[in-house]
Coordinates of C-alpha atoms in Angstrom, one line a residue:
Chain A
M1 CA -20.9 78.8 23.3
I2 CA -20.5 79.5 19.6
G3 CA -16.7 79.7 19.4
R4 CA -14.7 81.9 17.1
R5 CA -14.2 79.5 14.3
P6 CA -16.8 78.3 11.8
Q7 CA -17.4 74.6 11.6
R8 CA -18.8 74.3 8.1
R9 CA -18.1 75.1 4.6
V10 CA -20.2 77.8 3.0
V11 CA -21.2 78.8 -0.5
D12 CA -22.9 82.2 -0.7
V13 CA -25.1 82.5 -3.8
H14 CA -26.4 86.1 -3.2
A15 CA -23.8 88.8 -2.8
H16 CA -22.9 92.1 -4.3
L17 CA -19.8 94.2 -4.7
G18 CA -18.9 97.9 -4.4
P19 CA -20.5 101.1 -3.2
Y20 CA -24.2 102.1 -3.3
S21 CA -25.5 105.6 -3.4
L22 CA -28.4 105.3 -0.9
F23 CA -26.2 104.5 2.1
Y24 CA -22.6 104.1 3.0
I25 CA -21.1 100.6 3.0
A26 CA -17.8 100.2 4.9
E27 CA -15.2 98.3 2.9
P28 CA -17.4 97.1 0.0
D29 CA -14.5 95.9 -2.1
A30 CA -13.7 92.3 -3.0
A31 CA -10.6 92.0 -0.8
A32 CA -12.6 92.9 2.3
M33 CA -15.3 90.5 1.3
V34 CA -12.8 87.7 1.0
G35 CA -11.5 88.7 4.4
V36 CA -15.0 88.1 5.8
M37 CA -15.3 84.8 3.9
D38 CA -12.1 83.6 5.6
R39 CA -13.7 84.2 9.0
T40 CA -16.9 82.5 8.1
G41 CA -15.8 79.4 6.3
T42 CA -17.1 80.6 3.0
E43 CA -15.3 78.9 0.1
V44 CA -16.9 80.9 -2.7
T45 CA -19.3 83.8 -3.1
V46 CA -21.2 84.6 -6.3
V47 CA -21.5 88.4 -6.7
A48 CA -23.5 90.8 -8.8
A49 CA -21.8 94.2 -8.8
N50 CA -23.8 97.1 -7.3
R51 CA -23.0 99.3 -10.2
A52 CA -24.6 96.7 -12.5
I53 CA -27.8 96.5 -10.6
Q54 CA -28.0 100.2 -9.7
Q55 CA -26.9 102.0 -12.8
D56 CA -24.9 100.4 -15.6
A57 CA -25.1 96.6 -16.1
H58 CA -22.2 96.4 -18.6
L59 CA -19.7 98.4 -16.5
G60 CA -20.8 96.7 -13.4
N61 CA -20.4 93.2 -14.9
S62 CA -16.9 94.2 -15.8
Q63 CA -16.3 95.0 -12.2
A64 CA -17.6 91.6 -11.1
L65 CA -15.2 89.9 -13.6
A66 CA -12.3 92.0 -12.2
A67 CA -13.1 90.7 -8.7
V68 CA -13.1 87.1 -10.1
D69 CA -9.7 87.7 -11.6
A70 CA -8.3 89.3 -8.4
H71 CA -9.6 86.4 -6.2
P72 CA -9.5 83.2 -8.2
G73 CA -11.3 80.4 -6.6
R74 CA -13.1 82.6 -4.1
I75 CA -15.3 85.0 -6.1
A76 CA -17.6 84.0 -9.0
A77 CA -19.7 86.3 -11.0
Y78 CA -23.3 86.8 -12.1
A79 CA -24.0 88.7 -15.3
V80 CA -26.6 91.3 -14.4
I81 CA -29.2 91.6 -17.2
N82 CA -31.0 94.9 -17.2
P83 CA -34.0 94.7 -19.5
W84 CA -33.5 98.3 -20.5
Q85 CA -29.8 98.0 -21.3
D86 CA -29.3 95.8 -24.3
P87 CA -30.0 92.4 -22.7
V88 CA -29.0 90.6 -25.8
R89 CA -25.5 92.1 -25.7
E90 CA -25.0 91.0 -22.1
L91 CA -26.4 87.5 -22.8
E92 CA -23.9 87.3 -25.6
R93 CA -21.1 88.3 -23.3
L94 CA -22.2 85.8 -20.7
T95 CA -22.2 83.1 -23.4
H96 CA -18.7 83.7 -24.3
D97 CA -17.1 84.4 -21.0
D98 CA -17.0 81.4 -18.7
R99 CA -16.1 83.5 -15.7
F100 CA -19.9 84.2 -15.4
V101 CA -21.6 81.3 -13.7
G102 CA -25.2 82.6 -13.6
I103 CA -27.5 85.5 -14.3
K104 CA -28.8 88.1 -11.9
V105 CA -31.9 90.2 -12.5
H106 CA -33.4 92.8 -10.2
P107 CA -37.0 93.5 -11.5
T108 CA -37.9 95.9 -8.7
L109 CA -34.9 98.2 -9.2
H110 CA -35.3 98.0 -13.0
R111 CA -39.0 98.5 -12.7
Y112 CA -39.9 95.8 -15.1
P113 CA -41.9 92.6 -14.4
V114 CA -40.4 89.1 -14.6
T115 CA -43.3 88.2 -16.9
G116 CA -42.5 91.0 -19.4
S117 CA -41.2 90.2 -22.9
R118 CA -37.9 92.0 -22.3
Y119 CA -37.0 89.2 -19.8
A120 CA -38.0 86.4 -22.2
A121 CA -34.5 85.9 -23.6
V122 CA -33.2 85.4 -20.0
W123 CA -35.6 82.6 -19.2
A124 CA -35.1 81.0 -22.6
F125 CA -31.4 81.1 -22.2
A126 CA -31.6 79.6 -18.7
E127 CA -33.9 76.9 -20.0
E128 CA -31.7 76.1 -22.9
T129 CA -28.3 76.1 -21.1
G130 CA -29.0 75.3 -17.5
C131 CA -27.6 78.6 -16.4
P132 CA -29.2 79.5 -13.0
V133 CA -30.9 82.8 -12.6
L134 CA -31.0 84.7 -9.3
S135 CA -33.8 87.2 -9.1
H136 CA -34.7 89.7 -6.4
S137 CA -38.2 88.8 -5.1
E138 CA -40.4 90.9 -3.0
H139 CA -43.8 90.4 -1.6
Q140 CA -46.5 92.5 -3.2
S141 CA -44.1 93.9 -5.8
A142 CA -45.6 94.5 -9.2
Y143 CA -42.4 93.4 -10.7
D144 CA -41.1 90.3 -8.8
A145 CA -43.7 89.2 -6.2
P146 CA -43.1 85.4 -5.6
A147 CA -46.4 84.4 -7.3
L148 CA -45.3 86.1 -10.6
F149 CA -42.5 83.5 -10.9
E150 CA -45.1 80.8 -11.2
A151 CA -45.9 82.0 -14.7
V152 CA -42.2 82.0 -15.6
A153 CA -41.8 78.5 -14.2
A154 CA -44.9 77.2 -16.1
K155 CA -43.6 78.6 -19.4
Y156 CA -39.9 77.7 -18.8
P157 CA -40.0 74.6 -16.6
R158 CA -36.4 73.7 -17.0
A159 CA -35.1 77.2 -16.2
S160 CA -33.7 77.2 -12.6
V161 CA -34.7 80.4 -10.9
I162 CA -33.6 81.4 -7.4
L163 CA -36.1 83.6 -5.6
G164 CA -33.7 85.9 -3.8
H165 CA -34.9 86.8 -0.3
A166 CA -37.7 84.3 -0.8
G167 CA -40.1 87.2 -0.9
I168 CA -38.4 89.2 1.9
T169 CA -41.4 89.4 4.4
A170 CA -42.9 86.6 6.4
A171 CA -45.9 86.7 4.1
G172 CA -43.6 86.8 1.1
V173 CA -41.9 83.6 2.4
D174 CA -45.2 81.9 2.6
E175 CA -45.9 82.9 -1.0
S176 CA -42.5 81.8 -2.1
I177 CA -42.9 78.4 -0.5
A178 CA -46.3 77.9 -2.2
A179 CA -44.7 78.7 -5.6
A180 CA -41.7 76.4 -5.0
V181 CA -44.0 73.6 -3.9
R182 CA -45.8 73.8 -7.2
H183 CA -42.7 74.3 -9.4
E184 CA -39.6 72.3 -8.9
S185 CA -37.5 74.8 -11.0
L186 CA -37.9 77.4 -8.3
W187 CA -35.3 77.6 -5.5
L188 CA -35.5 79.6 -2.3
E189 CA -32.7 81.8 -1.0
V190 CA -32.6 82.9 2.6
C191 CA -31.1 86.4 3.0
G192 CA -33.1 89.5 4.1
S193 CA -33.6 91.8 7.0
Q194 CA -36.8 90.2 8.0
M195 CA -35.7 86.5 7.7
T196 CA -35.6 84.3 10.8
G197 CA -34.6 80.7 11.6
P198 CA -38.2 79.7 12.0
L199 CA -39.0 81.0 8.5
I200 CA -36.1 79.0 7.1
M201 CA -37.3 76.0 9.0
E202 CA -40.7 76.4 7.3
M203 CA -39.1 76.5 3.9
I204 CA -37.2 73.2 4.7
E205 CA -40.3 71.5 6.1
R206 CA -42.5 72.4 3.2
V207 CA -40.1 72.5 0.2
G208 CA -37.4 70.1 1.4
S209 CA -33.9 71.0 2.4
Q210 CA -32.5 70.5 -1.2
R211 CA -34.0 73.6 -2.7
V212 CA -33.1 76.1 0.0
L213 CA -29.9 78.1 -0.6
F214 CA -27.7 80.2 1.6
G215 CA -27.2 83.8 0.5
S216 CA -26.3 86.9 2.5
D217 CA -26.7 90.0 0.4
F218 CA -23.3 91.2 1.6
P219 CA -21.8 93.8 1.4
F220 CA -25.2 95.4 1.7
I221 CA -25.9 93.5 4.9
D222 CA -23.1 91.8 6.8
Q223 CA -22.7 88.2 5.7
R224 CA -22.7 87.0 9.3
M225 CA -26.3 88.2 9.9
S226 CA -27.8 85.7 7.4
L227 CA -25.3 83.1 8.3
G228 CA -26.1 83.3 12.0
R229 CA -29.8 82.5 11.3
V230 CA -28.8 79.3 9.5
V231 CA -26.0 78.3 11.9
C232 CA -28.2 78.7 15.0
A233 CA -31.4 77.2 13.6
P234 CA -32.4 73.8 14.9
L235 CA -31.6 72.0 11.7
T236 CA -30.1 68.5 11.2
D237 CA -26.5 68.4 10.1
G238 CA -27.7 67.2 6.7
Q239 CA -30.2 70.0 6.3
R240 CA -27.6 72.6 7.3
E241 CA -25.1 71.2 4.9
D242 CA -27.6 71.3 2.1
V243 CA -28.5 74.9 2.7
L244 CA -25.0 76.2 3.4
S245 CA -23.2 74.6 0.4
G246 CA -24.5 71.3 -0.9
N247 CA -27.5 72.8 -2.8
A248 CA -25.4 75.5 -4.4
R249 CA -22.9 72.9 -5.6
R250 CA -25.8 70.9 -7.1
L251 CA -27.5 73.9 -8.7
F252 CA -24.5 75.6 -10.3
R253 CA -23.6 72.8 -12.8
W254 CA -23.7 74.8 -16.1
R255 CA -20.4 76.3 -15.1
P256 CA -19.4 74.7 -11.8
L257 CA -18.3 76.9 -9.0
P258 CA -14.7 77.1 -8.0
G259 CA -13.7 74.2 -5.7
D260 CA -16.5 72.0 -7.0
S261 CA -15.7 68.5 -6.0
G262 CA -18.0 66.9 -8.6
V263 CA -21.2 66.6 -6.6
S264 CA -23.6 64.3 -8.5
D265 CA -27.3 64.6 -9.0
D266 CA -27.9 61.4 -7.1
Chain B
M1 CA -8.3 83.3 19.0
S2 CA -9.8 81.9 22.2
E3 CA -13.1 80.1 22.3
D4 CA -13.5 81.6 25.8
A5 CA -14.0 85.0 24.2
T6 CA -17.5 84.0 23.3
T7 CA -18.7 83.0 26.8
G8 CA -20.1 85.3 29.5
W9 CA -21.7 87.8 27.1
F10 CA -24.6 89.9 28.4
D11 CA -27.6 90.1 26.1
A12 CA -28.6 93.8 26.4
R13 CA -31.9 93.3 24.7
I14 CA -34.5 90.7 25.0
V15 CA -38.2 91.4 24.6
T16 CA -40.4 88.9 26.4
G17 CA -43.9 88.1 25.2
A18 CA -45.7 87.1 22.0
H19 CA -44.9 89.0 18.8
P20 CA -48.1 89.6 16.8
A21 CA -46.7 90.0 13.3
A22 CA -43.5 87.9 13.0
L23 CA -42.3 84.3 13.1
V24 CA -39.4 84.6 15.6
P25 CA -37.9 82.3 18.2
K26 CA -39.9 82.3 21.5
S27 CA -39.0 84.7 24.4
D28 CA -40.9 83.4 27.3
P29 CA -39.0 82.8 30.6
A30 CA -38.2 79.2 29.7
A31 CA -36.9 80.1 26.2
I32 CA -34.8 82.9 27.7
A33 CA -33.2 80.5 30.1
V34 CA -32.4 78.1 27.3
H35 CA -31.0 80.9 25.3
L36 CA -28.7 82.0 28.1
D37 CA -27.6 78.5 28.8
T38 CA -27.0 77.5 25.1
Y39 CA -24.6 80.3 24.5
G40 CA -23.1 80.6 28.0
M41 CA -24.3 84.1 28.6
S42 CA -24.0 85.9 31.9
G43 CA -27.3 87.7 31.9
A44 CA -29.7 89.8 29.9
L45 CA -31.8 93.0 29.9
V46 CA -35.4 92.2 29.4
S47 CA -38.3 94.5 28.5
S48 CA -41.8 93.4 27.6
M49 CA -43.6 93.2 24.3
A50 CA -46.7 94.4 26.1
S51 CA -45.0 97.7 27.0
W52 CA -44.3 98.2 23.3
L53 CA -47.5 97.0 21.7
H54 CA -50.3 97.0 24.4
D55 CA -49.9 98.8 27.7
P56 CA -46.7 100.9 28.0
V57 CA -46.5 101.3 31.8
G58 CA -48.6 98.3 32.8
G59 CA -46.4 96.0 30.7
N60 CA -43.4 96.8 32.9
A61 CA -44.7 94.3 35.5
E62 CA -44.2 91.5 32.9
A63 CA -40.5 92.5 32.4
S64 CA -39.9 92.6 36.2
A65 CA -41.6 89.3 36.7
V66 CA -39.2 87.7 34.2
A67 CA -36.3 89.4 35.8
H68 CA -37.2 88.2 39.2
G69 CA -37.8 84.7 38.0
L70 CA -34.5 84.6 36.2
A71 CA -32.5 86.7 38.7
D72 CA -30.1 83.8 39.4
R73 CA -29.2 83.9 35.7
G74 CA -28.3 87.6 35.7
V75 CA -31.5 88.9 34.1
L76 CA -32.4 92.5 34.7
A77 CA -35.6 94.4 33.8
C78 CA -35.9 97.3 31.4
W79 CA -39.0 99.5 31.9
T80 CA -40.9 101.7 29.5
A81 CA -42.1 105.2 30.1
V82 CA -44.5 107.6 28.4
P83 CA -45.1 111.3 29.0
P84 CA -47.1 112.2 32.2
T85 CA -50.7 112.0 31.1
P86 CA -53.7 112.3 33.5
G87 CA -55.1 108.8 34.1
E88 CA -52.1 107.1 32.6
L89 CA -49.0 108.3 34.4
H90 CA -48.8 110.9 37.1
S91 CA -45.0 111.4 37.5
L92 CA -42.0 110.3 35.6
D93 CA -39.8 111.1 38.6
A94 CA -41.9 108.8 40.7
L95 CA -41.8 106.1 38.0
V96 CA -38.0 106.2 38.0
M97 CA -37.9 106.1 41.8
Q98 CA -40.1 103.0 41.8
A99 CA -37.9 101.4 39.1
V100 CA -34.7 102.1 41.2
T101 CA -36.4 100.5 44.2
E102 CA -37.3 97.4 42.2
G103 CA -33.8 97.0 40.7
V104 CA -34.7 98.0 37.1
A105 CA -31.5 98.6 35.1
A106 CA -32.7 100.8 32.2
F107 CA -35.6 102.5 30.5
R108 CA -36.8 102.2 26.9
L109 CA -38.9 104.7 24.9
Y110 CA -41.1 104.2 21.9
P111 CA -42.0 107.8 20.9
R112 CA -43.2 107.0 17.4
S113 CA -45.2 103.9 18.3
H114 CA -46.7 105.6 21.4
G115 CA -47.4 108.9 19.7
Y116 CA -45.5 111.6 21.5
S117 CA -42.5 113.9 21.1
P118 CA -39.3 112.7 22.9
V119 CA -38.2 116.3 23.2
D120 CA -41.4 117.6 24.8
H121 CA -40.3 119.5 28.0
A122 CA -42.4 117.1 30.1
M123 CA -39.9 114.3 29.2
D124 CA -37.0 116.2 30.7
E125 CA -38.0 115.0 34.2
L126 CA -37.4 111.4 33.0
Y127 CA -34.1 112.1 31.4
A128 CA -32.8 114.0 34.4
A129 CA -33.9 111.2 36.8
L130 CA -32.3 108.6 34.7
A131 CA -29.1 110.4 34.5
T132 CA -29.1 111.1 38.2
N133 CA -29.7 107.4 39.0
G134 CA -27.3 106.0 36.4
L135 CA -30.0 104.3 34.3
P136 CA -29.4 104.2 30.6
L137 CA -32.1 105.2 28.1
C138 CA -32.7 102.7 25.2
V139 CA -34.4 103.6 22.0
D140 CA -34.7 102.2 18.5
V141 CA -33.7 104.4 15.6
T142 CA -37.0 103.6 14.1
E143 CA -38.7 105.3 17.0
I144 CA -36.9 108.7 17.0
D145 CA -35.6 111.3 14.6
W146 CA -31.9 111.8 14.4
H147 CA -32.2 115.6 15.3
H148 CA -34.3 114.7 18.4
L149 CA -31.6 112.2 19.4
D150 CA -29.0 115.0 19.0
H151 CA -31.2 117.3 21.2
L152 CA -31.4 114.7 23.9
A153 CA -27.7 113.8 23.9
T154 CA -26.8 117.4 23.9
H155 CA -29.0 118.4 26.8
F156 CA -28.3 115.4 28.9
P157 CA -24.7 114.6 28.3
T158 CA -24.4 112.3 31.3
L159 CA -27.3 110.2 30.3
P160 CA -26.1 107.0 28.4
I161 CA -28.3 106.5 25.4
I162 CA -28.3 103.1 23.7
L163 CA -29.4 103.0 20.1
S164 CA -30.9 99.8 18.7
N165 CA -32.1 98.4 15.4
L166 CA -29.7 100.4 13.2
G167 CA -30.2 98.2 10.2
Y168 CA -27.7 98.6 7.3
R169 CA -28.6 102.0 5.9
Q170 CA -27.7 104.4 8.7
L171 CA -23.9 104.7 8.9
R172 CA -23.8 108.2 7.7
S173 CA -26.2 109.5 10.3
L174 CA -24.8 107.2 13.0
W175 CA -21.3 108.5 12.4
A176 CA -22.4 112.1 12.9
A177 CA -24.2 111.1 16.1
V178 CA -21.4 109.2 17.8
R179 CA -18.8 111.7 16.7
D180 CA -20.7 114.5 18.4
H181 CA -21.9 112.7 21.5
E182 CA -19.8 110.5 23.9
N183 CA -23.0 109.4 25.6
L184 CA -24.3 107.4 22.6
Y185 CA -24.0 103.7 22.4
V186 CA -25.1 101.1 19.9
D187 CA -26.3 97.6 20.6
L188 CA -25.9 94.8 18.1
V189 CA -29.6 94.1 17.4
D190 CA -29.9 94.3 13.6
F191 CA -26.7 96.3 13.5
A192 CA -26.4 94.9 10.0
G193 CA -24.0 97.0 8.0
H194 CA -21.2 95.1 6.3
Q195 CA -18.1 95.4 8.5
A196 CA -19.9 98.1 10.5
I197 CA -18.7 96.8 13.9
E198 CA -15.1 96.6 12.6
W199 CA -15.5 100.1 11.1
L200 CA -16.5 101.6 14.4
A201 CA -13.9 99.7 16.3
A202 CA -11.1 100.8 14.0
R203 CA -12.0 104.3 14.8
G204 CA -11.7 103.8 18.5
L205 CA -15.4 103.3 19.3
A206 CA -15.5 99.7 20.3
D207 CA -16.4 100.9 23.8
R208 CA -19.7 102.3 22.4
L209 CA -20.8 98.9 21.2
L210 CA -22.6 96.3 23.3
F211 CA -23.8 92.9 22.5
A212 CA -27.6 92.3 22.2
T213 CA -29.7 89.8 20.2
G214 CA -33.2 91.2 20.3
L215 CA -34.6 87.8 21.2
G216 CA -38.4 88.1 20.8
L217 CA -38.0 90.6 17.9
R218 CA -35.3 89.1 15.8
D219 CA -33.3 85.9 15.3
P220 CA -30.6 85.9 18.0
G221 CA -28.2 84.0 15.7
E222 CA -27.6 87.2 13.8
S223 CA -25.9 89.0 16.6
I224 CA -24.2 85.9 18.1
V225 CA -22.5 84.9 14.9
R226 CA -21.9 88.5 13.9
L227 CA -19.7 89.2 17.0
A228 CA -18.2 85.7 17.4
W229 CA -16.9 85.6 13.8
S230 CA -16.0 89.2 13.6
G231 CA -12.6 90.5 12.6
L232 CA -12.0 91.8 16.2
D233 CA -9.4 90.5 18.6
D234 CA -10.5 88.5 21.6
D235 CA -10.3 91.4 24.1
T236 CA -12.5 93.6 21.9
V237 CA -15.0 90.8 21.4
A238 CA -15.1 90.4 25.2
Q239 CA -15.5 94.1 25.7
I240 CA -18.4 94.3 23.3
G241 CA -19.8 91.0 24.6
A242 CA -19.9 92.0 28.3
G243 CA -17.6 94.8 29.2
T244 CA -19.7 97.7 27.9
A245 CA -22.8 96.2 29.6
D246 CA -20.8 96.0 32.8
R247 CA -20.1 99.7 32.6
L248 CA -23.6 100.6 31.8
F249 CA -25.5 98.2 34.0
G250 CA -22.8 97.2 36.5
I251 CA -24.3 98.8 39.5
R252 CA -27.5 96.8 39.1
R253 CA -25.7 93.6 38.2
T254 CA -23.6 94.0 41.4
A255 CA -26.6 94.8 43.5
M256 CA -28.4 91.7 42.2
A257 CA -25.3 89.5 42.8
D258 CA -25.2 90.8 46.4
Q259 CA -28.8 89.9 46.9
L260 CA -28.2 86.4 45.6
G261 CA -25.2 85.9 47.7
G262 CA -22.5 86.4 45.1
R263 CA -24.3 85.1 42.0
P264 CA -24.3 85.7 39.1

């Protein structure tokens, strides 16, 4: 019996906000997302607005900030950096607005490789400041295949990079694990339509539970889909806590997430 | 909210057998039993991986073997059909009659994987026989075009059709289908759209939804947590968890219970 009440605190490091043209999303607004979070035990969710990743980074980032303002303590914002839309301007904005807690890039949507020069300022900024970067990652993509992040990690070893979806497919998860084993700056995030508990177990067994992060991709995909894989996987209590919230609290130190209780590095 | 609302669910889709291209939780009989026990489920509908990926009709024996072995746990078989083809299958009507005799509770089609048109006139014999005998037809949306689904639902309005594997990108097409056809149902296997369950329920369509995990194909935790921690009231959760399945498979569930002396 699963019961109707969540038993653990959750931090969701991979979420979006707002409508998307390719398909209808029911209730994609921040208020509905917070309603779901209340049912799942989610303390805080870090969002990148769909408008920012799909069409206009600057306007979309403003939408993310509006959600932070409307739901203080529950929503935090990524600044989406589109390499084709004045990345320097958005990095400046990020620097001066502490409502942003991280950077989101989507190389596949923006059709530009993570190893390209237009992303160099992002990795340099992350290395210099400690600002975490969440990137879409997709097996066999010319833009963000997991193996491509090894070059980023080699050149910017202190830039913390989250491989969103951990490569998406089972083979992509294998490739993401191999990259994370070789580079301690790479973190694995668990959402995606092809993810399973056994794949998450492999991440934990080979990389360790302290570099695997919970994310859901909601409101693209309902948050409870990804959460269910973690909640029902045969993890130890400590491993589950690491994945669901502890690691996020440890990673987001540049600008701590709302509700941060001062988790130390020890 | 009552914790009891999450017990007694009927898992309307389990696929038994090895998956050749995914790392998913096991779905052999022992694993199915543990799955049912762990989450306090009242039963399940089981088809075979072999029917999908190896031998469509021959694989049905594997589904029935699991159902017979786990009959005391409320497990029922779901068979697969293909068009009548010399040397492979002589008569769809005879296949349905055999299935009824053996207590099978539903049929599943894989038109795209098995390479035929679901609206070929030869298939009408199957749909008519299923409707006559009260056996639902199950199909993944990845296996059938929406206009073919519309054709089937229109021409066989008393045949319950259960859609599976909706993903998160299909709500526009799904809405048109459920709006137009009262005989369409959706199971929760990868029914992944944000708030999609609540969205349908708010429009009076909770009775078209039924709980299913897709154990063997997907991680069952997805559907379990999705429904348990949904924004629905307890009665609606119970309806989706077991009530809709009772309506669709109730005759077979009752028949099995009678055979087992009142269980399950």
